[in-house]
PDB file of C-alpha atoms (C1' of nucleotides) in Angstrom:
ATOM      1  CA  MET A   1      19.824  -9.686  14.286  1.00 52.00           C
ATOM      2  CA  PRO A   2      20.848  -6.510  12.686  1.00 59.00           C
ATOM      3  CA  ARG A   3      19.204  -4.801   9.750  1.00 74.00           C
ATOM      4  CA  LYS A   4      20.504  -5.537   6.243  1.00 79.00           C
ATOM      5  CA  THR A   5      22.614  -2.681   5.006  1.00 83.00           C
ATOM      6  CA  SER A   6      23.231  -1.601   1.488  1.00 86.00           C
ATOM      7  CA  PRO A   7      25.447  -3.932  -0.253  1.00 84.00           C
ATOM      8  CA  ARG A   8      26.216  -1.352  -3.120  1.00 86.00           C
ATOM      9  CA  VAL A   9      27.710   0.911  -0.203  1.00 88.00           C
ATOM     10  CA  ALA A  10      29.556  -1.867   1.283  1.00 85.00           C
ATOM     11  CA  THR A  11      31.367  -2.804  -1.652  1.00 81.00           C
ATOM     12  CA  SER A  12      31.512  -0.153  -4.243  1.00 85.00           C
ATOM     13  CA  LEU A  13      34.777   2.082  -4.585  1.00 83.00           C
ATOM     14  CA  GLY A  14      32.719   5.087  -5.410  1.00 86.00           C
ATOM     15  CA  CYS A  15      30.808   4.700  -2.050  1.00 89.00           C
ATOM     16  CA  ALA A  16      33.882   4.709   0.090  1.00 89.00           C
ATOM     17  CA  PRO A  17      32.955   8.171   1.937  1.00 90.00           C
ATOM     18  CA  LEU A  18      29.644   6.762   2.630  1.00 91.00           C
ATOM     19  CA  ARG A  19      30.964   3.503   3.789  1.00 90.00           C
ATOM     20  CA  ALA A  20      33.553   5.022   6.132  1.00 90.00           C
ATOM     21  CA  MET A  21      31.080   7.304   7.813  1.00 92.00           C
ATOM     22  CA  TYR A  22      28.611   4.393   8.422  1.00 91.00           C
ATOM     23  CA  ARG A  23      31.289   2.061   9.896  1.00 89.00           C
ATOM     24  CA  ALA A  24      32.591   4.795  12.135  1.00 91.00           C
ATOM     25  CA  ALA A  25      28.959   5.898  13.311  1.00 92.00           C
ATOM     26  CA  GLU A  26      28.237   2.067  13.900  1.00 89.00           C
ATOM     27  CA  LYS A  27      30.953   1.933  16.481  1.00 90.00           C
ATOM     28  CA  ARG A  28      30.076   5.375  18.185  1.00 93.00           C
ATOM     29  CA  LYS A  29      26.371   4.110  18.775  1.00 92.00           C
ATOM     30  CA  PRO A  30      24.687   7.547  18.090  1.00 94.00           C
ATOM     31  CA  SER A  31      21.204   7.752  18.703  1.00 92.00           C
ATOM     32  CA  ARG A  32      20.265  11.251  17.698  1.00 94.00           C
ATOM     33  CA  TRP A  33      20.729  12.929  14.571  1.00 94.00           C
ATOM     34  CA  PRO A  34      22.894  16.089  16.046  1.00 94.00           C
ATOM     35  CA  GLU A  35      25.352  13.387  16.754  1.00 94.00           C
ATOM     36  CA  VAL A  36      25.886  12.343  13.122  1.00 93.00           C
ATOM     37  CA  GLU A  37      25.060  15.597  10.939  1.00 93.00           C
ATOM     38  CA  LYS A  38      28.504  16.919  10.732  1.00 92.00           C
ATOM     39  CA  GLU A  39      29.970  13.617   9.683  1.00 92.00           C
ATOM     40  CA  PHE A  40      27.017  13.012   7.262  1.00 92.00           C
ATOM     41  CA  LEU A  41      27.394  16.295   5.646  1.00 92.00           C
ATOM     42  CA  GLN A  42      31.295  15.634   5.135  1.00 92.00           C
ATOM     43  CA  ALA A  43      30.467  12.407   3.743  1.00 92.00           C
ATOM     44  CA  MET A  44      28.203  13.559   1.355  1.00 91.00           C
ATOM     45  CA  TRP A  45      30.458  16.249   0.343  1.00 91.00           C
ATOM     46  CA  ASP A  46      33.083  13.682  -0.299  1.00 90.00           C
ATOM     47  CA  PHE A  47      30.935  11.481  -2.214  1.00 90.00           C
ATOM     48  CA  ASP A  48      29.464  14.462  -4.221  1.00 89.00           C
ATOM     49  CA  GLN A  49      33.275  15.595  -5.229  1.00 88.00           C
ATOM     50  CA  LYS A  50      33.722  12.148  -6.550  1.00 87.00           C
ATOM     51  CA  PHE A  51      30.371  11.719  -8.293  1.00 88.00           C
ATOM     52  CA  ALA A  52      31.162  15.324  -9.733  1.00 85.00           C
ATOM     53  CA  SER A  53      34.571  14.034 -11.343  1.00 83.00           C
ATOM     54  CA  GLY A  54      33.328  10.761 -12.351  1.00 82.00           C
ATOM     55  CA  GLU A  55      35.310   8.729  -9.881  1.00 84.00           C
ATOM     56  CA  ALA A  56      31.882   7.585  -8.279  1.00 86.00           C
ATOM     57  CA  ASN A  57      29.349   6.504 -11.063  1.00 84.00           C
ATOM     58  CA  GLN A  58      25.726   6.668 -11.816  1.00 82.00           C
ATOM     59  CA  GLY A  59      25.095   3.307  -9.839  1.00 83.00           C
ATOM     60  CA  ASP A  60      26.720   4.535  -6.743  1.00 86.00           C
ATOM     61  CA  ASN A  61      24.601   7.674  -6.754  1.00 85.00           C
ATOM     62  CA  GLN A  62      21.416   5.975  -7.398  1.00 80.00           C
ATOM     63  CA  ASN A  63      21.909   2.906  -5.552  1.00 82.00           C
ATOM     64  CA  GLY A  64      24.425   4.134  -2.905  1.00 85.00           C
ATOM     65  CA  LYS A  65      23.270   7.613  -1.663  1.00 85.00           C
ATOM     66  CA  GLY A  66      19.939   6.757  -0.875  1.00 86.00           C
ATOM     67  CA  ASP A  67      20.281   3.531   0.740  1.00 87.00           C
ATOM     68  CA  PHE A  68      23.105   4.966   2.820  1.00 90.00           C
ATOM     69  CA  PHE A  69      20.853   7.587   4.346  1.00 91.00           C
ATOM     70  CA  THR A  70      18.294   4.930   5.053  1.00 90.00           C
ATOM     71  CA  ASP A  71      20.932   2.797   6.859  1.00 90.00           C
ATOM     72  CA  LEU A  72      21.898   5.568   8.871  1.00 92.00           C
ATOM     73  CA  ILE A  73      18.552   6.875  10.051  1.00 92.00           C
ATOM     74  CA  ALA A  74      17.853   3.171  10.766  1.00 90.00           C
ATOM     75  CA  LEU A  75      20.868   3.034  12.815  1.00 91.00           C
ATOM     76  CA  LEU A  76      19.981   6.001  15.083  1.00 93.00           C
ATOM     77  CA  LEU A  77      16.443   4.655  15.440  1.00 92.00           C
ATOM     78  CA  GLU A  78      17.880   0.970  16.479  1.00 91.00           C
ATOM     79  CA  ASN A  79      20.301   2.438  19.071  1.00 92.00           C
ATOM     80  CA  CYS A  80      17.496   4.659  20.542  1.00 93.00           C
ATOM     81  CA  SER A  81      14.894   2.404  20.791  1.00 92.00           C
ATOM     82  CA  ASP A  82      16.616  -1.036  21.353  1.00 90.00           C
ATOM     83  CA  LYS A  83      14.413  -2.608  18.500  1.00 89.00           C
ATOM     84  CA  SER A  84      15.459  -3.743  15.273  1.00 87.00           C
ATOM     85  CA  LEU A  85      14.345  -2.425  11.974  1.00 89.00           C
ATOM     86  CA  TYR A  86      13.655  -4.137   8.842  1.00 86.00           C
ATOM     87  CA  GLY A  87      13.680  -3.267   5.056  1.00 86.00           C
ATOM     88  CA  ARG A  88      10.505  -5.262   3.594  1.00 85.00           C
ATOM     89  CA  GLY A  89       9.283  -5.946   0.107  1.00 76.00           C
ATOM     90  CA  SER A  90       6.031  -6.862  -0.834  1.00 75.00           C
ATOM     91  CA  VAL A  91       3.941  -5.584   1.768  1.00 83.00           C
ATOM     92  CA  PRO A  92       0.159  -5.395   0.882  1.00 81.00           C
ATOM     93  CA  GLY A  93      -1.704  -2.150   0.866  1.00 82.00           C
ATOM     94  CA  LEU A  94      -5.483  -1.805  -0.124  1.00 79.00           C
ATOM     95  CA  ILE A  95      -4.797  -1.032  -3.413  1.00 74.00           C
ATOM     96  CA  PHE A  96      -1.395  -2.199  -4.339  1.00 73.00           C
ATOM     97  CA  PRO A  97      -0.254  -5.775  -3.250  1.00 71.00           C
ATOM     98  CA  ASN A  98       3.479  -5.237  -2.867  1.00 74.00           C
ATOM     99  CA  HIS A  99       5.057  -2.039  -1.367  1.00 81.00           C
ATOM    100  CA  ALA A 100       8.454  -2.164  -0.449  1.00 82.00           C
ATOM    101  CA  LEU A 101       9.564  -0.352   2.886  1.00 85.00           C
ATOM    102  CA  ASP A 102      12.655   1.144   3.467  1.00 87.00           C
ATOM    103  CA  ALA A 103      12.850   0.785   7.302  1.00 88.00           C
ATOM    104  CA  SER A 104       9.900  -0.718   9.298  1.00 88.00           C
ATOM    105  CA  TYR A 105       8.809  -2.516  12.665  1.00 89.00           C
ATOM    106  CA  PRO A 106       8.209  -5.559  12.995  1.00 87.00           C
ATOM    107  CA  GLN A 107       9.809  -7.710  10.703  1.00 84.00           C
ATOM    108  CA  THR A 108       6.743  -9.707   9.775  1.00 82.00           C
ATOM    109  CA  GLY A 109       2.977  -9.259   9.775  1.00 82.00           C
ATOM    110  CA  THR A 110       1.071  -5.804   9.931  1.00 84.00           C
ATOM    111  CA  VAL A 111       3.278  -3.038   9.947  1.00 87.00           C
ATOM    112  CA  GLU A 112       3.427  -0.776  12.976  1.00 88.00           C
ATOM    113  CA  VAL A 113       5.966   1.742  11.982  1.00 90.00           C
ATOM    114  CA  LEU A 114       7.329   2.824   8.750  1.00 89.00           C
ATOM    115  CA  VAL A 115      10.108   5.118   8.045  1.00 89.00           C
ATOM    116  CA  GLU A 116      10.673   6.072   4.335  1.00 87.00           C
ATOM    117  CA  THR A 117      13.570   8.000   3.301  1.00 88.00           C
ATOM    118  CA  LYS A 118      14.378  10.196   0.405  1.00 88.00           C
ATOM    119  CA  VAL A 119      17.551  11.938  -0.791  1.00 88.00           C
ATOM    120  CA  ALA A 120      17.849  14.425  -3.452  1.00 86.00           C
ATOM    121  CA  GLY A 121      20.143  16.986  -5.185  1.00 85.00           C
ATOM    122  CA  ALA A 122      23.175  16.658  -7.162  1.00 84.00           C
ATOM    123  CA  PRO A 123      26.335  18.539  -8.026  1.00 84.00           C
ATOM    124  CA  LYS A 124      27.309  19.522 -11.653  1.00 81.00           C
ATOM    125  CA  THR A 125      28.697  16.448 -13.087  1.00 79.00           C
ATOM    126  CA  LEU A 126      30.956  15.409 -15.876  1.00 75.00           C
ATOM    127  CA  ARG A 127      28.428  13.253 -17.180  1.00 70.00           C
ATOM    128  CA  ASN A 128      25.795  16.149 -17.319  1.00 73.00           C
ATOM    129  CA  PRO A 129      27.426  18.863 -19.381  1.00 67.00           C
ATOM    130  CA  SER A 130      24.088  20.498 -20.157  1.00 69.00           C
ATOM    131  CA  GLN A 131      23.807  21.405 -16.422  1.00 72.00           C
ATOM    132  CA  LYS A 132      23.735  25.198 -16.548  1.00 71.00           C
ATOM    133  CA  ASN A 133      23.677  25.961 -12.735  1.00 74.00           C
ATOM    134  CA  PRO A 134      27.242  25.541 -11.419  1.00 73.00           C
ATOM    135  CA  ARG A 135      26.010  24.696  -8.098  1.00 77.00           C
ATOM    136  CA  GLY A 136      24.051  21.868  -9.654  1.00 80.00           C
ATOM    137  CA  ARG A 137      20.642  20.304 -10.021  1.00 80.00           C
ATOM    138  CA  MET A 138      17.675  21.702  -7.705  1.00 82.00           C
ATOM    139  CA  GLY A 139      16.967  19.334  -4.810  1.00 83.00           C
ATOM    140  CA  SER A 140      13.418  20.000  -5.132  1.00 82.00           C
ATOM    141  CA  ALA A 141      13.433  19.282  -8.970  1.00 80.00           C
ATOM    142  CA  ASP A 142      11.767  15.776  -8.517  1.00 79.00           C
ATOM    143  CA  LEU A 143      10.139  16.070  -5.223  1.00 83.00           C
ATOM    144  CA  ASP A 144       6.564  16.683  -6.403  1.00 79.00           C
ATOM    145  CA  LYS A 145       6.836  13.040  -8.078  1.00 80.00           C
ATOM    146  CA  ARG A 146       8.480  11.461  -5.462  1.00 82.00           C
ATOM    147  CA  ILE A 147       6.378  12.911  -2.268  1.00 83.00           C
ATOM    148  CA  LYS A 148       3.503  11.761  -4.104  1.00 80.00           C
ATOM    149  CA  GLU A 149       4.815   8.252  -4.341  1.00 79.00           C
ATOM    150  CA  ALA A 150       5.674   8.240  -0.716  1.00 83.00           C
ATOM    151  CA  GLY A 151       2.077   9.656   0.162  1.00 82.00           C
ATOM    152  CA  LEU A 152       0.258   7.019  -1.693  1.00 81.00           C
ATOM    153  CA  LYS A 153       2.462   4.456  -0.151  1.00 83.00           C
ATOM    154  CA  THR A 154       1.162   5.759   3.249  1.00 84.00           C
ATOM    155  CA  ILE A 155      -2.477   5.988   2.332  1.00 83.00           C
ATOM    156  CA  ASP A 156      -2.514   2.670   0.804  1.00 81.00           C
ATOM    157  CA  LEU A 157      -1.056   1.168   3.969  1.00 83.00           C
ATOM    158  CA  LYS A 158      -3.244   2.881   6.388  1.00 84.00           C
ATOM    159  CA  ALA A 159      -6.215   2.065   4.265  1.00 82.00           C
ATOM    160  CA  GLU A 160      -5.466  -1.801   4.394  1.00 80.00           C
ATOM    161  CA  TRP A 161      -4.976  -1.785   8.088  1.00 80.00           C
ATOM    162  CA  PRO A 162      -8.558  -1.727   9.210  1.00 78.00           C
ATOM    163  CA  ARG A 163      -9.540  -3.973   6.193  1.00 72.00           C
ATOM    164  CA  GLY A 164      -7.515  -6.800   7.947  1.00 68.00           C
ATOM    165  CA  ALA A 165      -8.468  -5.741  11.409  1.00 69.00           C
ATOM    166  CA  GLY A 166     -12.106  -6.345  10.595  1.00 65.00           C
ATOM    167  CA  LYS A 167     -13.543  -3.670  13.083  1.00 69.00           C
ATOM    168  CA  GLY A 168     -14.519  -0.940  10.676  1.00 67.00           C
ATOM    169  CA  GLY A 169     -12.698   2.441  10.710  1.00 71.00           C
ATOM    170  CA  GLY A 170     -11.553   2.732   7.055  1.00 71.00           C
ATOM    171  CA  PRO A 171     -11.247   5.838   5.263  1.00 71.00           C
ATOM    172  CA  THR A 172     -13.883   8.329   6.005  1.00 67.00           C
ATOM    173  CA  ASN A 173     -14.839  11.495   4.302  1.00 61.00           C
ATOM    174  CA  ASP A 174     -12.147  13.527   5.792  1.00 72.00           C
ATOM    175  CA  LEU A 175      -9.071  11.922   4.603  1.00 77.00           C
ATOM    176  CA  ILE A 176      -6.433  14.215   6.348  1.00 79.00           C
ATOM    177  CA  THR A 177      -8.035  13.532   9.870  1.00 81.00           C
ATOM    178  CA  TRP A 178      -8.335   9.848   9.313  1.00 80.00           C
ATOM    179  CA  LEU A 179      -4.819   9.331   8.288  1.00 83.00           C
ATOM    180  CA  ARG A 180      -3.588  10.975  11.386  1.00 80.00           C
ATOM    181  CA  ARG A 181      -5.123   8.550  13.684  1.00 79.00           C
ATOM    182  CA  SER A 182      -4.646   5.629  11.480  1.00 83.00           C
ATOM    183  CA  LYS A 183      -1.902   2.979  11.627  1.00 84.00           C
ATOM    184  CA  PRO A 184       0.780   2.246  10.592  1.00 88.00           C
ATOM    185  CA  MET A 185       2.709   5.167  11.814  1.00 91.00           C
ATOM    186  CA  SER A 186       4.254   6.632   8.766  1.00 89.00           C
ATOM    187  CA  VAL A 187       7.162   8.878   8.467  1.00 89.00           C
ATOM    188  CA  LEU A 188       9.533  10.378   6.143  1.00 90.00           C
ATOM    189  CA  SER A 189      12.836  11.704   6.350  1.00 88.00           C
ATOM    190  CA  MET A 190      14.392  13.522   3.658  1.00 89.00           C
ATOM    191  CA  ALA A 191      17.986  14.558   2.946  1.00 91.00           C
ATOM    192  CA  ILE A 192      17.891  17.396   0.231  1.00 90.00           C
ATOM    193  CA  ARG A 193      20.872  18.984  -1.377  1.00 89.00           C
ATOM    194  CA  VAL A 194      19.597  22.650  -2.194  1.00 87.00           C
ATOM    195  CA  VAL A 195      21.036  25.165  -4.759  1.00 82.00           C
ATOM    196  CA  ASP A 196      19.742  28.388  -3.257  1.00 82.00           C
ATOM    197  CA  LYS A 197      17.119  30.061  -1.168  1.00 81.00           C
ATOM    198  CA  ASN A 198      14.089  29.182  -3.676  1.00 81.00           C
ATOM    199  CA  ASP A 199      15.193  25.709  -3.924  1.00 85.00           C
ATOM    200  CA  LEU A 200      14.942  25.591  -0.196  1.00 87.00           C
ATOM    201  CA  GLU A 201      11.485  27.055  -0.138  1.00 83.00           C
ATOM    202  CA  ARG A 202      10.231  24.571  -2.453  1.00 83.00           C
ATOM    203  CA  THR A 203      11.743  21.892  -0.593  1.00 87.00           C
ATOM    204  CA  ILE A 204       9.777  22.942   2.487  1.00 89.00           C
ATOM    205  CA  HIS A 205       6.883  23.236   0.614  1.00 83.00           C
ATOM    206  CA  PHE A 206       6.936  19.697  -0.366  1.00 86.00           C
ATOM    207  CA  ALA A 207       7.978  18.490   2.956  1.00 89.00           C
ATOM    208  CA  ASN A 208       4.714  20.177   4.448  1.00 88.00           C
ATOM    209  CA  ALA A 209       2.854  18.678   1.736  1.00 85.00           C
ATOM    210  CA  ALA A 210       4.145  15.222   2.872  1.00 87.00           C
ATOM    211  CA  GLY A 211       3.320  15.887   6.371  1.00 87.00           C
ATOM    212  CA  GLN A 212      -0.499  16.468   5.478  1.00 85.00           C
ATOM    213  CA  MET A 213      -0.212  12.740   4.426  1.00 85.00           C
ATOM    214  CA  MET A 214       2.326  11.159   6.897  1.00 88.00           C
ATOM    215  CA  ASP A 215       2.676  11.311  10.567  1.00 91.00           C
ATOM    216  CA  ALA A 216       5.617  13.198  10.637  1.00 90.00           C
ATOM    217  CA  VAL A 217       8.302  14.552   8.266  1.00 91.00           C
ATOM    218  CA  GLY A 218      12.094  15.319   9.075  1.00 91.00           C
ATOM    219  CA  LEU A 219      14.086  17.115   6.792  1.00 92.00           C
ATOM    220  CA  VAL A 220      17.927  18.069   6.511  1.00 91.00           C
ATOM    221  CA  ALA A 221      18.463  20.569   3.857  1.00 91.00           C
ATOM    222  CA  TYR A 222      22.041  21.558   3.007  1.00 91.00           C
ATOM    223  CA  GLU A 223      23.885  23.594   0.393  1.00 87.00           C
ATOM    224  CA  PRO A 224      27.469  24.082  -0.747  1.00 87.00           C
ATOM    225  CA  ASN A 225      29.556  26.610   1.310  1.00 86.00           C
ATOM    226  CA  PRO A 226      30.099  29.756  -0.414  1.00 78.00           C
ATOM    227  CA  LYS A 227      33.882  28.925  -1.079  1.00 72.00           C
ATOM    228  CA  ASN A 228      32.325  25.794  -2.437  1.00 71.00           C
ATOM    229  CA  LYS A 229      34.138  23.681   0.060  1.00 83.00           C
ATOM    230  CA  GLY A 230      31.850  21.413   2.214  1.00 87.00           C
ATOM    231  CA  TYR A 231      28.148  21.526   2.957  1.00 91.00           C
ATOM    232  CA  HIS A 232      26.313  23.291   5.715  1.00 90.00           C
ATOM    233  CA  ALA A 233      22.930  22.332   7.034  1.00 91.00           C
ATOM    234  CA  LEU A 234      20.073  25.120   6.611  1.00 90.00           C
ATOM    235  CA  LYS A 235      17.404  26.171   8.942  1.00 89.00           C
ATOM    236  CA  GLY A 236      14.069  24.943   8.446  1.00 87.00           C
ATOM    237  CA  PRO A 237      10.712  25.329  10.345  1.00 91.00           C
ATOM    238  CA  PRO A 238      11.020  23.334  13.829  1.00 92.00           C
ATOM    239  CA  HIS A 239       8.386  20.797  13.070  1.00 92.00           C
ATOM    240  CA  LEU A 240      10.413  19.623  10.110  1.00 92.00           C
ATOM    241  CA  GLU A 241      13.474  18.958  12.405  1.00 92.00           C
ATOM    242  CA  LEU A 242      14.828  15.511  11.684  1.00 92.00           C
ATOM    243  CA  ASP A 243      15.984  15.133  15.253  1.00 94.00           C
ATOM    244  CA  ARG A 244      12.278  15.791  16.676  1.00 93.00           C
ATOM    245  CA  VAL A 245      10.733  13.407  14.206  1.00 92.00           C
ATOM    246  CA  LEU A 246      13.199  10.788  14.975  1.00 93.00           C
ATOM    247  CA  SER A 247      12.210  11.194  18.751  1.00 94.00           C
ATOM    248  CA  ARG A 248       8.801  10.809  18.049  1.00 93.00           C
ATOM    249  CA  VAL A 249       9.699   7.397  16.159  1.00 93.00           C
ATOM    250  CA  CYS A 250      11.745   6.256  18.808  1.00 94.00           C
ATOM    251  CA  THR A 251       9.278   6.834  21.406  1.00 94.00           C
ATOM    252  CA  ALA A 252       6.691   4.943  19.255  1.00 93.00           C
ATOM    253  CA  LEU A 253       9.087   2.029  18.766  1.00 93.00           C
ATOM    254  CA  ARG A 254       9.810   1.841  22.663  1.00 94.00           C
ATOM    255  CA  ASN A 255       6.290   1.291  23.464  1.00 93.00           C
ATOM    256  CA  LEU A 256       5.740  -1.540  21.082  1.00 90.00           C
ATOM    257  CA  PRO A 257       6.217  -4.941  22.081  1.00 89.00           C
TER     258      PRO A 257
ATOM    259  C1'  DA B   1       3.636  48.235 -25.320  1.00 72.81           C
ATOM    260  C1'  DC B   2       5.850  44.749 -27.511  1.00 72.81           C
ATOM    261  C1'  DC B   3       8.893  41.178 -27.951  1.00 72.81           C
ATOM    262  C1'  DA B   4      13.037  38.539 -27.813  1.00 72.81           C
ATOM    263  C1'  DA B   5      16.245  36.458 -24.547  1.00 72.81           C
ATOM    264  C1'  DC B   6      17.103  34.130 -20.431  1.00 72.81           C
ATOM    265  C1'  DA B   7      15.619  31.381 -16.451  1.00 72.81           C
ATOM    266  C1'  DA B   8      12.660  28.691 -13.740  1.00 72.81           C
ATOM    267  C1'  DA B   9       9.404  25.071 -13.562  1.00 72.81           C
ATOM    268  C1'  DC B  10       7.307  21.023 -15.239  1.00 72.81           C
ATOM    269  C1'  DA B  11       6.883  16.334 -17.046  1.00 72.81           C
ATOM    270  C1'  DC B  12       8.454  12.520 -18.719  1.00 72.81           C
ATOM    271  C1'  DG B  13      11.771   9.295 -19.333  1.00 72.81           C
ATOM    272  C1'  DG B  14      15.248   6.825 -18.312  1.00 72.81           C
ATOM    273  C1'  DG B  15      20.039   3.519 -16.160  1.00 72.81           C
ATOM    274  C1'  DA B  16      21.205   0.928 -12.535  1.00 72.81           C
ATOM    275  C1'  DC B  17      20.628  -2.770  -9.322  1.00 72.81           C
ATOM    276  C1'  DG B  18      18.527  -5.676  -5.459  1.00 72.81           C
ATOM    277  C1'  DG B  19      14.565  -8.577  -4.167  1.00 72.81           C
ATOM    278  C1'  DC B  20      11.712 -11.968  -5.584  1.00 72.81           C
TER     279       DC B  20
ATOM    280  C1'  DG C   1      14.487 -12.144 -15.564  1.00 72.81           C
ATOM    281  C1'  DC C   2      10.911  -9.353 -14.402  1.00 72.81           C
ATOM    282  C1'  DC C   3       9.526  -5.663 -11.277  1.00 72.81           C
ATOM    283  C1'  DG C   4       9.730  -1.818  -8.023  1.00 72.81           C
ATOM    284  C1'  DT C   5      12.707   1.851  -6.235  1.00 72.81           C
ATOM    285  C1'  DC C   6      17.015   4.358  -6.230  1.00 72.81           C
ATOM    286  C1'  DC C   7      17.757   9.233  -8.195  1.00 72.81           C
ATOM    287  C1'  DC C   8      19.291  12.005 -12.195  1.00 72.81           C
ATOM    288  C1'  DG C   9      18.841  14.124 -17.257  1.00 72.81           C
ATOM    289  C1'  DT C  10      16.572  16.794 -20.724  1.00 72.81           C
ATOM    290  C1'  DG C  11      13.166  18.889 -23.791  1.00 72.81           C
ATOM    291  C1'  DT C  12       9.232  21.548 -23.437  1.00 72.81           C
ATOM    292  C1'  DT C  13       6.226  25.039 -21.104  1.00 72.81           C
ATOM    293  C1'  DT C  14       5.605  29.061 -18.463  1.00 72.81           C
ATOM    294  C1'  DG C  15       7.278  33.052 -16.247  1.00 72.81           C
ATOM    295  C1'  DT C  16      10.360  37.089 -15.992  1.00 72.81           C
ATOM    296  C1'  DT C  17      13.402  40.709 -17.482  1.00 72.81           C
ATOM    297  C1'  DG C  18      15.164  44.213 -20.030  1.00 72.81           C
ATOM    298  C1'  DG C  19      15.821  46.630 -24.250  1.00 72.81           C
ATOM    299  C1'  DT C  20      13.446  49.552 -27.934  1.00 72.81           C
TER     300       DT C  20
END
DNA sequence: ACCAACAAACACGGGACGGC
DNA sequence: GCCGTCCCGTGTTTGTTGGT
C-alpha cells in the first residue's frame, strides 16, 4: 500500500508545478536525490513565482510546499528500500502523548525510523509589501524555533523507547551520546531557500545543531540565480548532503523486517 | 567620541488545513 | 470542532555604519 500523499498538492491549482514534478518523478522511479534535484528546484521556482504573484495562495504555500517535499523524500526512500513509509499521527513520546510523524516506518507499533522534513524561505510576495529585501525572506529566519521543535520530538521519542522495552537504558547523564545510540533512527531533511551568504551560514549552523540531536541531517540549500531566473543549489559541508543522509536511511530501512 | 539611520536578528503571533 | 503542524508576517531589540 503506497504512502498517502498531500491532498493539497493533488488538487490545488496553485500547487500545479509541485504536482507535475511529483507525478513525473513517480513514473521515473528515482531512488537518489541527485536524480530529482534539478526538477525539484525548477518546481520550487515555478511555484514561488506563482506565490509571488498571488496565483498560488497562502494555503498552497503553507500546506503544499512542505508536504510536497515530504512526499518526494518518501518516494526516494521507498524506491530505494522497497519498504513503504507512513505518515503517522498520535505517536506517544515519553513526555508528549501525541507526536505527528512526517514519514516513518513501520506503519504501526514502535517507531524504527523517522524522517522529518522542513522547508523554509519565501520570495518577496504581493501579500507582504513590507518585505524590504527584494530577494525575499531569509530561509534561516524561523529555523531556531523549528529545529527546536524537531529536536524535542526526537528526544521524546527516543526517551520513550526504553521505557516501553522495559530493559533500562533510558537517558543518561550524557544526553548527546545517549541520543546517538538510541532508537528510533531519527533524521531531518531540509529544503531551505536562502537569500545570501550569511543566510546560508546561519542555515548550516542550525542544521548542525539539529545534527547534535538527530541521527542525521540532510540539507538542500538553494538561492535565486543572479538574473533572478531559477534556483541553483548551494554547496554545504559533506555531512549535510541530502544524498548521503538518504543513503543511510535507505540502508537502515533495508535491514529492517 | 557621539548619535542618528539603517540593517540584521529575535521573538512572538498567526492563517490555513488535515487528522482525529 | 478541536488540535497540531505546515510556513510566513511583523513589531521590537540589538548591532553596524558613517557622518560630524
